[in-house]
Amino acid sequence: MKYQKRFMDKMLEKRLNSSGAVLIEGTKGCGKTEMAKQVANSVAHFDTDKQIEIKMGIDPKLVLAGDSPRLLDEWQTYPEIWNYVRREVDERKRKGQFILTGSATPDDDTKRHSGAGRFSVIRMRPMSLFEKGWSTGEVSLASLFKNEAPLSEDVKFDLGEVAEKITLGGWPGLIGESAAEGFRFVSDYVSMIAEADLSRVSDKRRDPYKVKRLLQSIARNISTEASIAVLAKDTGGSDADLDTDTVAEYLGALEKLIAVDNLPAWNTHIRSSDMLRKAPKRHFADPSMAVGALGLSTDKLIADLNYFGLLFESLVIRDLKVYAEALGASLYHYRDSRGLEIDAVLEYADGTWGAFEVKLGIGAVDEAVKSLLTFADKIDTDKMKPPTTLTVITGNGFAHRRPDGVNVVPISTLTV
């Protein structure tokens, strides 16, 4: 299969030119290894090459021998290699020596030996709609922050097509495959997490049945701020509530696998006395994982439009995270004690920011616009910048700017 270019390609190139080693983190199957192979001149597969174990036992530096950049794939299989890479970078005093890819974050013990000044870290996610060729790219997210009015052709709305895109997700391995093949893939993906992967990154074996129930609970509560207590009760089922400490441990392991990718709350300056909520919104690394966890066919998705809307929101959040990462920005959500909620807030390091609401159909745009304008009016502009853009992201319609200044943009027209 021909390599499909990613936004992270340019970032990887820049990081190799500025750091001795680059660590690419991301959930399994998101395309880390293939991206790294495009620039690597030698490769060591830590999870499949039997020679690695022998070399690690003799002298770990043997594994580092090879043309640079040298790719150390699934390096966390032997986490002790981290320090050897760090020392090798120090000794060579050259940029772009190593690329480390892994589908699990390093242990705390590994992190104690800082890679500061030597390692650059990239967070990679599954592919966006644009990267998979499912967005026309008529509207640039960056252009919205330059106050340019969006414009696009009318987007045909087909629930079945949207359901298929959610099911296939952003997995590079599913490019060109059917929704049925996508369903088989994500079902097996979630089962593997429950039956093997979570125990692999934990200190003890985890109960696959309970892990699967937790994954189903996260799926049912996707795009919400469900608390650990809610997840514990839901995971325990009719038998008994699962202990909240246990659920917290399981969630920690899922984060280590980068299987969940929650959206943090935005803490900002507002003029009112409303309290800001700090709970993250629950999301998987890809919304298709919710389909696999709950065993949902495209017909079942279409039959429950309320849940369909939550999955659509999660798909948009995934894409916004990909685009924000490429732009050097961060993504958050907002909610206050009065119940005002904004689905996404994108903020640059210099304090420039914009707010986004997500609606599956154009019939709900007016409601979303009201929320955005109310939110913008709450911001204390004496302490921070006013929003650069207010935008409603939809599943259909055409990209345009309303008379009130709020943009409306179908997700299938958006790119960086």
PDB file of N, CA and C in Angstrom, residues 58-132:
ATOM      1  N   ILE A  58      23.864  -8.788  25.635  1.00  0.00           N
ATOM      2  CA  ILE A  58      25.321  -8.642  25.505  1.00  0.00           C
ATOM      3  C   ILE A  58      25.750  -7.195  25.756  1.00  0.00           C
ATOM      4  N   ASP A  59      25.184  -6.293  24.955  1.00  0.00           N
ATOM      5  CA  ASP A  59      25.507  -4.868  25.080  1.00  0.00           C
ATOM      6  C   ASP A  59      24.432  -4.081  24.337  1.00  0.00           C
ATOM      7  N   PRO A  60      23.560  -3.365  25.037  1.00  0.00           N
ATOM      8  CA  PRO A  60      22.476  -2.631  24.385  1.00  0.00           C
ATOM      9  C   PRO A  60      22.942  -1.668  23.297  1.00  0.00           C
ATOM     10  N   LYS A  61      24.187  -1.222  23.363  1.00  0.00           N
ATOM     11  CA  LYS A  61      24.666  -0.295  22.338  1.00  0.00           C
ATOM     12  C   LYS A  61      24.715  -0.956  20.962  1.00  0.00           C
ATOM     13  N   LEU A  62      24.752  -2.305  20.936  1.00  0.00           N
ATOM     14  CA  LEU A  62      24.743  -3.012  19.653  1.00  0.00           C
ATOM     15  C   LEU A  62      23.443  -2.732  18.891  1.00  0.00           C
ATOM     16  N   VAL A  63      22.358  -2.532  19.621  1.00  0.00           N
ATOM     17  CA  VAL A  63      21.065  -2.281  18.993  1.00  0.00           C
ATOM     18  C   VAL A  63      21.034  -0.903  18.339  1.00  0.00           C
ATOM     19  N   LEU A  64      21.874  -0.009  18.822  1.00  0.00           N
ATOM     20  CA  LEU A  64      21.879   1.361  18.318  1.00  0.00           C
ATOM     21  C   LEU A  64      22.755   1.535  17.088  1.00  0.00           C
ATOM     22  N   ALA A  65      23.499   0.490  16.747  1.00  0.00           N
ATOM     23  CA  ALA A  65      24.394   0.575  15.591  1.00  0.00           C
ATOM     24  C   ALA A  65      23.596   0.466  14.303  1.00  0.00           C
ATOM     25  N   GLY A  66      23.749   1.442  13.435  1.00  0.00           N
ATOM     26  CA  GLY A  66      23.033   1.461  12.163  1.00  0.00           C
ATOM     27  C   GLY A  66      22.979   2.877  11.634  1.00  0.00           C
ATOM     28  N   ASP A  67      22.666   2.998  10.350  1.00  0.00           N
ATOM     29  CA  ASP A  67      22.625   4.316   9.725  1.00  0.00           C
ATOM     30  C   ASP A  67      21.558   5.189  10.368  1.00  0.00           C
ATOM     31  N   SER A  68      21.874   6.461  10.507  1.00  0.00           N
ATOM     32  CA  SER A  68      20.948   7.420  11.113  1.00  0.00           C
ATOM     33  C   SER A  68      20.119   8.120  10.030  1.00  0.00           C
ATOM     34  N   PRO A  69      18.907   8.496  10.378  1.00  0.00           N
ATOM     35  CA  PRO A  69      18.208   8.221  11.639  1.00  0.00           C
ATOM     36  C   PRO A  69      17.892   6.730  11.765  1.00  0.00           C
ATOM     37  N   ARG A  70      18.120   6.176  12.949  1.00  0.00           N
ATOM     38  CA  ARG A  70      17.820   4.768  13.202  1.00  0.00           C
ATOM     39  C   ARG A  70      16.494   4.676  13.941  1.00  0.00           C
ATOM     40  N   LEU A  71      15.592   3.879  13.402  1.00  0.00           N
ATOM     41  CA  LEU A  71      14.265   3.706  13.995  1.00  0.00           C
ATOM     42  C   LEU A  71      14.288   2.564  15.001  1.00  0.00           C
ATOM     43  N   LEU A  72      13.889   2.848  16.227  1.00  0.00           N
ATOM     44  CA  LEU A  72      13.741   1.843  17.283  1.00  0.00           C
ATOM     45  C   LEU A  72      12.248   1.648  17.503  1.00  0.00           C
ATOM     46  N   ASP A  73      11.687   0.663  16.813  1.00  0.00           N
ATOM     47  CA  ASP A  73      10.235   0.460  16.800  1.00  0.00           C
ATOM     48  C   ASP A  73       9.784  -0.363  18.001  1.00  0.00           C
ATOM     49  N   GLU A  74       8.707   0.112  18.676  1.00  0.00           N
ATOM     50  CA  GLU A  74       8.188  -0.503  19.904  1.00  0.00           C
ATOM     51  C   GLU A  74       9.305  -0.623  20.945  1.00  0.00           C
ATOM     52  N   TRP A  75      10.030   0.463  21.102  1.00  0.00           N
ATOM     53  CA  TRP A  75      11.191   0.495  21.988  1.00  0.00           C
ATOM     54  C   TRP A  75      10.836   0.163  23.429  1.00  0.00           C
ATOM     55  N   GLN A  76       9.603   0.443  23.848  1.00  0.00           N
ATOM     56  CA  GLN A  76       9.220   0.245  25.255  1.00  0.00           C
ATOM     57  C   GLN A  76       9.232  -1.223  25.658  1.00  0.00           C
ATOM     58  N   THR A  77       9.390  -2.131  24.690  1.00  0.00           N
ATOM     59  CA  THR A  77       9.564  -3.552  25.007  1.00  0.00           C
ATOM     60  C   THR A  77      10.801  -3.748  25.881  1.00  0.00           C
ATOM     61  N   TYR A  78      11.809  -2.930  25.639  1.00  0.00           N
ATOM     62  CA  TYR A  78      13.034  -2.910  26.466  1.00  0.00           C
ATOM     63  C   TYR A  78      13.258  -1.459  26.912  1.00  0.00           C
ATOM     64  N   PRO A  79      12.528  -1.003  27.926  1.00  0.00           N
ATOM     65  CA  PRO A  79      12.579   0.421  28.306  1.00  0.00           C
ATOM     66  C   PRO A  79      13.961   0.914  28.719  1.00  0.00           C
ATOM     67  N   GLU A  80      14.851  -0.016  29.094  1.00  0.00           N
ATOM     68  CA  GLU A  80      16.187   0.416  29.501  1.00  0.00           C
ATOM     69  C   GLU A  80      16.971   1.040  28.341  1.00  0.00           C
ATOM     70  N   ILE A  81      16.518   0.818  27.104  1.00  0.00           N
ATOM     71  CA  ILE A  81      17.234   1.378  25.949  1.00  0.00           C
ATOM     72  C   ILE A  81      17.177   2.900  25.951  1.00  0.00           C
ATOM     73  N   TRP A  82      16.180   3.452  26.654  1.00  0.00           N
ATOM     74  CA  TRP A  82      16.020   4.912  26.723  1.00  0.00           C
ATOM     75  C   TRP A  82      17.318   5.601  27.160  1.00  0.00           C
ATOM     76  N   ASN A  83      17.911   5.106  28.241  1.00  0.00           N
ATOM     77  CA  ASN A  83      19.117   5.742  28.771  1.00  0.00           C
ATOM     78  C   ASN A  83      20.324   5.558  27.856  1.00  0.00           C
ATOM     79  N   TYR A  84      20.363   4.415  27.150  1.00  0.00           N
ATOM     80  CA  TYR A  84      21.461   4.197  26.216  1.00  0.00           C
ATOM     81  C   TYR A  84      21.346   5.159  25.027  1.00  0.00           C
ATOM     82  N   VAL A  85      20.116   5.406  24.578  1.00  0.00           N
ATOM     83  CA  VAL A  85      19.910   6.379  23.503  1.00  0.00           C
ATOM     84  C   VAL A  85      20.332   7.768  23.979  1.00  0.00           C
ATOM     85  N   ARG A  86      19.927   8.099  25.194  1.00  0.00           N
ATOM     86  CA  ARG A  86      20.271   9.409  25.764  1.00  0.00           C
ATOM     87  C   ARG A  86      21.793   9.618  25.790  1.00  0.00           C
ATOM     88  N   ARG A  87      22.506   8.592  26.243  1.00  0.00           N
ATOM     89  CA  ARG A  87      23.966   8.717  26.327  1.00  0.00           C
ATOM     90  C   ARG A  87      24.609   8.762  24.949  1.00  0.00           C
ATOM     91  N   GLU A  88      24.047   7.965  24.018  1.00  0.00           N
ATOM     92  CA  GLU A  88      24.600   7.940  22.661  1.00  0.00           C
ATOM     93  C   GLU A  88      24.433   9.299  21.976  1.00  0.00           C
ATOM     94  N   VAL A  89      23.284   9.918  22.203  1.00  0.00           N
ATOM     95  CA  VAL A  89      23.054  11.256  21.656  1.00  0.00           C
ATOM     96  C   VAL A  89      24.062  12.244  22.222  1.00  0.00           C
ATOM     97  N   ASP A  90      24.319  12.127  23.520  1.00  0.00           N
ATOM     98  CA  ASP A  90      25.306  13.007  24.155  1.00  0.00           C
ATOM     99  C   ASP A  90      26.690  12.818  23.546  1.00  0.00           C
ATOM    100  N   GLU A  91      27.045  11.548  23.296  1.00  0.00           N
ATOM    101  CA  GLU A  91      28.384  11.257  22.784  1.00  0.00           C
ATOM    102  C   GLU A  91      28.541  11.692  21.321  1.00  0.00           C
ATOM    103  N   ARG A  92      27.518  11.465  20.520  1.00  0.00           N
ATOM    104  CA  ARG A  92      27.632  11.778  19.090  1.00  0.00           C
ATOM    105  C   ARG A  92      27.543  13.278  18.821  1.00  0.00           C
ATOM    106  N   LYS A  93      26.749  13.969  19.656  1.00  0.00           N
ATOM    107  CA  LYS A  93      26.583  15.423  19.506  1.00  0.00           C
ATOM    108  C   LYS A  93      26.115  15.810  18.107  1.00  0.00           C
ATOM    109  N   ARG A  94      25.159  15.043  17.570  1.00  0.00           N
ATOM    110  CA  ARG A  94      24.581  15.343  16.260  1.00  0.00           C
ATOM    111  C   ARG A  94      23.060  15.243  16.345  1.00  0.00           C
ATOM    112  N   LYS A  95      22.377  15.970  15.475  1.00  0.00           N
ATOM    113  CA  LYS A  95      20.918  15.943  15.428  1.00  0.00           C
ATOM    114  C   LYS A  95      20.434  14.752  14.604  1.00  0.00           C
ATOM    115  N   GLY A  96      19.198  14.380  14.833  1.00  0.00           N
ATOM    116  CA  GLY A  96      18.541  13.380  14.002  1.00  0.00           C
ATOM    117  C   GLY A  96      19.138  11.997  14.045  1.00  0.00           C
ATOM    118  N   GLN A  97      19.561  11.542  15.210  1.00  0.00           N
ATOM    119  CA  GLN A  97      20.208  10.231  15.313  1.00  0.00           C
ATOM    120  C   GLN A  97      19.221   9.072  15.432  1.00  0.00           C
ATOM    121  N   PHE A  98      18.142   9.276  16.228  1.00  0.00           N
ATOM    122  CA  PHE A  98      17.234   8.161  16.504  1.00  0.00           C
ATOM    123  C   PHE A  98      15.765   8.609  16.448  1.00  0.00           C
ATOM    124  N   ILE A  99      14.925   7.654  16.044  1.00  0.00           N
ATOM    125  CA  ILE A  99      13.475   7.817  16.132  1.00  0.00           C
ATOM    126  C   ILE A  99      12.946   6.647  16.958  1.00  0.00           C
ATOM    127  N   LEU A 100      12.238   6.934  18.015  1.00  0.00           N
ATOM    128  CA  LEU A 100      11.651   5.895  18.858  1.00  0.00           C
ATOM    129  C   LEU A 100      10.138   5.923  18.670  1.00  0.00           C
ATOM    130  N   THR A 101       9.547   4.771  18.362  1.00  0.00           N
ATOM    131  CA  THR A 101       8.098   4.698  18.235  1.00  0.00           C
ATOM    132  C   THR A 101       7.571   3.679  19.237  1.00  0.00           C
ATOM    133  N   GLY A 102       6.409   3.999  19.806  1.00  0.00           N
ATOM    134  CA  GLY A 102       5.835   3.085  20.789  1.00  0.00           C
ATOM    135  C   GLY A 102       4.355   3.326  20.971  1.00  0.00           C
ATOM    136  N   SER A 103       3.612   2.254  21.259  1.00  0.00           N
ATOM    137  CA  SER A 103       2.169   2.359  21.484  1.00  0.00           C
ATOM    138  C   SER A 103       1.845   2.339  22.962  1.00  0.00           C
ATOM    139  N   ALA A 104       2.848   2.606  23.804  1.00  0.00           N
ATOM    140  CA  ALA A 104       2.629   2.752  25.243  1.00  0.00           C
ATOM    141  C   ALA A 104       3.632   3.773  25.748  1.00  0.00           C
ATOM    142  N   THR A 105       3.203   4.644  26.651  1.00  0.00           N
ATOM    143  CA  THR A 105       4.106   5.653  27.188  1.00  0.00           C
ATOM    144  C   THR A 105       5.093   5.006  28.143  1.00  0.00           C
ATOM    145  N   PRO A 106       6.285   5.577  28.292  1.00  0.00           N
ATOM    146  CA  PRO A 106       7.309   4.976  29.149  1.00  0.00           C
ATOM    147  C   PRO A 106       6.933   5.003  30.618  1.00  0.00           C
ATOM    148  N   ASP A 107       7.488   4.059  31.368  1.00  0.00           N
ATOM    149  CA  ASP A 107       7.256   4.021  32.807  1.00  0.00           C
ATOM    150  C   ASP A 107       7.855   5.246  33.476  1.00  0.00           C
ATOM    151  N   ASP A 108       7.363   5.533  34.689  1.00  0.00           N
ATOM    152  CA  ASP A 108       7.889   6.666  35.450  1.00  0.00           C
ATOM    153  C   ASP A 108       9.378   6.517  35.711  1.00  0.00           C
ATOM    154  N   ASP A 109       9.828   5.269  35.938  1.00  0.00           N
ATOM    155  CA  ASP A 109      11.252   5.042  36.201  1.00  0.00           C
ATOM    156  C   ASP A 109      12.100   5.493  35.021  1.00  0.00           C
ATOM    157  N   THR A 110      11.575   5.267  33.806  1.00  0.00           N
ATOM    158  CA  THR A 110      12.299   5.689  32.618  1.00  0.00           C
ATOM    159  C   THR A 110      12.329   7.203  32.519  1.00  0.00           C
ATOM    160  N   LYS A 111      11.199   7.826  32.843  1.00  0.00           N
ATOM    161  CA  LYS A 111      11.098   9.278  32.726  1.00  0.00           C
ATOM    162  C   LYS A 111      11.985  10.006  33.730  1.00  0.00           C
ATOM    163  N   ARG A 112      12.372   9.323  34.796  1.00  0.00           N
ATOM    164  CA  ARG A 112      13.206   9.977  35.803  1.00  0.00           C
ATOM    165  C   ARG A 112      14.526  10.435  35.213  1.00  0.00           C
ATOM    166  N   HIS A 113      15.009   9.678  34.233  1.00  0.00           N
ATOM    167  CA  HIS A 113      16.259  10.042  33.571  1.00  0.00           C
ATOM    168  C   HIS A 113      15.894  10.911  32.369  1.00  0.00           C
ATOM    169  N   SER A 114      15.865  12.186  32.606  1.00  0.00           N
ATOM    170  CA  SER A 114      15.306  13.133  31.647  1.00  0.00           C
ATOM    171  C   SER A 114      15.972  13.051  30.278  1.00  0.00           C
ATOM    172  N   GLY A 115      15.121  13.216  29.276  1.00  0.00           N
ATOM    173  CA  GLY A 115      15.622  13.335  27.917  1.00  0.00           C
ATOM    174  C   GLY A 115      15.649  14.781  27.477  1.00  0.00           C
ATOM    175  N   ALA A 116      15.498  15.697  28.410  1.00  0.00           N
ATOM    176  CA  ALA A 116      15.458  17.127  28.087  1.00  0.00           C
ATOM    177  C   ALA A 116      16.699  17.534  27.309  1.00  0.00           C
ATOM    178  N   GLY A 117      16.455  18.229  26.201  1.00  0.00           N
ATOM    179  CA  GLY A 117      17.571  18.684  25.381  1.00  0.00           C
ATOM    180  C   GLY A 117      18.058  17.627  24.405  1.00  0.00           C
ATOM    181  N   ARG A 118      17.602  16.413  24.577  1.00  0.00           N
ATOM    182  CA  ARG A 118      18.031  15.317  23.695  1.00  0.00           C
ATOM    183  C   ARG A 118      16.854  14.755  22.908  1.00  0.00           C
ATOM    184  N   PHE A 119      15.703  14.609  23.591  1.00  0.00           N
ATOM    185  CA  PHE A 119      14.515  14.031  22.979  1.00  0.00           C
ATOM    186  C   PHE A 119      13.485  15.101  22.657  1.00  0.00           C
ATOM    187  N   SER A 120      12.846  14.950  21.524  1.00  0.00           N
ATOM    188  CA  SER A 120      11.682  15.740  21.173  1.00  0.00           C
ATOM    189  C   SER A 120      10.512  14.761  21.060  1.00  0.00           C
ATOM    190  N   VAL A 121       9.361  15.127  21.590  1.00  0.00           N
ATOM    191  CA  VAL A 121       8.218  14.199  21.639  1.00  0.00           C
ATOM    192  C   VAL A 121       7.109  14.661  20.705  1.00  0.00           C
ATOM    193  N   ILE A 122       6.606  13.738  19.896  1.00  0.00           N
ATOM    194  CA  ILE A 122       5.484  13.983  18.994  1.00  0.00           C
ATOM    195  C   ILE A 122       4.332  13.073  19.399  1.00  0.00           C
ATOM    196  N   ARG A 123       3.142  13.634  19.519  1.00  0.00           N
ATOM    197  CA  ARG A 123       1.945  12.834  19.786  1.00  0.00           C
ATOM    198  C   ARG A 123       1.225  12.615  18.459  1.00  0.00           C
ATOM    199  N   MET A 124       1.129  11.369  18.035  1.00  0.00           N
ATOM    200  CA  MET A 124       0.480  11.047  16.773  1.00  0.00           C
ATOM    201  C   MET A 124      -0.879  10.423  17.025  1.00  0.00           C
ATOM    202  N   ARG A 125      -1.850  10.816  16.218  1.00  0.00           N
ATOM    203  CA  ARG A 125      -3.213  10.305  16.342  1.00  0.00           C
ATOM    204  C   ARG A 125      -3.618   9.617  15.044  1.00  0.00           C
ATOM    205  N   PRO A 126      -4.721   8.874  15.062  1.00  0.00           N
ATOM    206  CA  PRO A 126      -5.232   8.328  13.803  1.00  0.00           C
ATOM    207  C   PRO A 126      -5.490   9.444  12.797  1.00  0.00           C
ATOM    208  N   MET A 127      -5.679   9.097  11.553  1.00  0.00           N
ATOM    209  CA  MET A 127      -5.767  10.070  10.470  1.00  0.00           C
ATOM    210  C   MET A 127      -7.045  10.894  10.548  1.00  0.00           C
ATOM    211  N   SER A 128      -6.917  12.150  10.141  1.00  0.00           N
ATOM    212  CA  SER A 128      -8.078  13.027  10.016  1.00  0.00           C
ATOM    213  C   SER A 128      -8.824  12.704   8.725  1.00  0.00           C
ATOM    214  N   LEU A 129     -10.016  13.285   8.579  1.00  0.00           N
ATOM    215  CA  LEU A 129     -10.783  13.082   7.346  1.00  0.00           C
ATOM    216  C   LEU A 129     -10.006  13.588   6.135  1.00  0.00           C
ATOM    217  N   PHE A 130      -9.309  14.707   6.291  1.00  0.00           N
ATOM    218  CA  PHE A 130      -8.550  15.250   5.162  1.00  0.00           C
ATOM    219  C   PHE A 130      -7.408  14.319   4.780  1.00  0.00           C
ATOM    220  N   GLU A 131      -6.713  13.784   5.766  1.00  0.00           N
ATOM    221  CA  GLU A 131      -5.588  12.890   5.476  1.00  0.00           C
ATOM    222  C   GLU A 131      -6.050  11.605   4.796  1.00  0.00           C
ATOM    223  N   LYS A 132      -7.266  11.190   5.074  1.00  0.00           N
ATOM    224  CA  LYS A 132      -7.802   9.985   4.433  1.00  0.00           C
ATOM    225  C   LYS A 132      -8.468  10.285   3.095  1.00  0.00           C
TER     226      LYS A 132
END
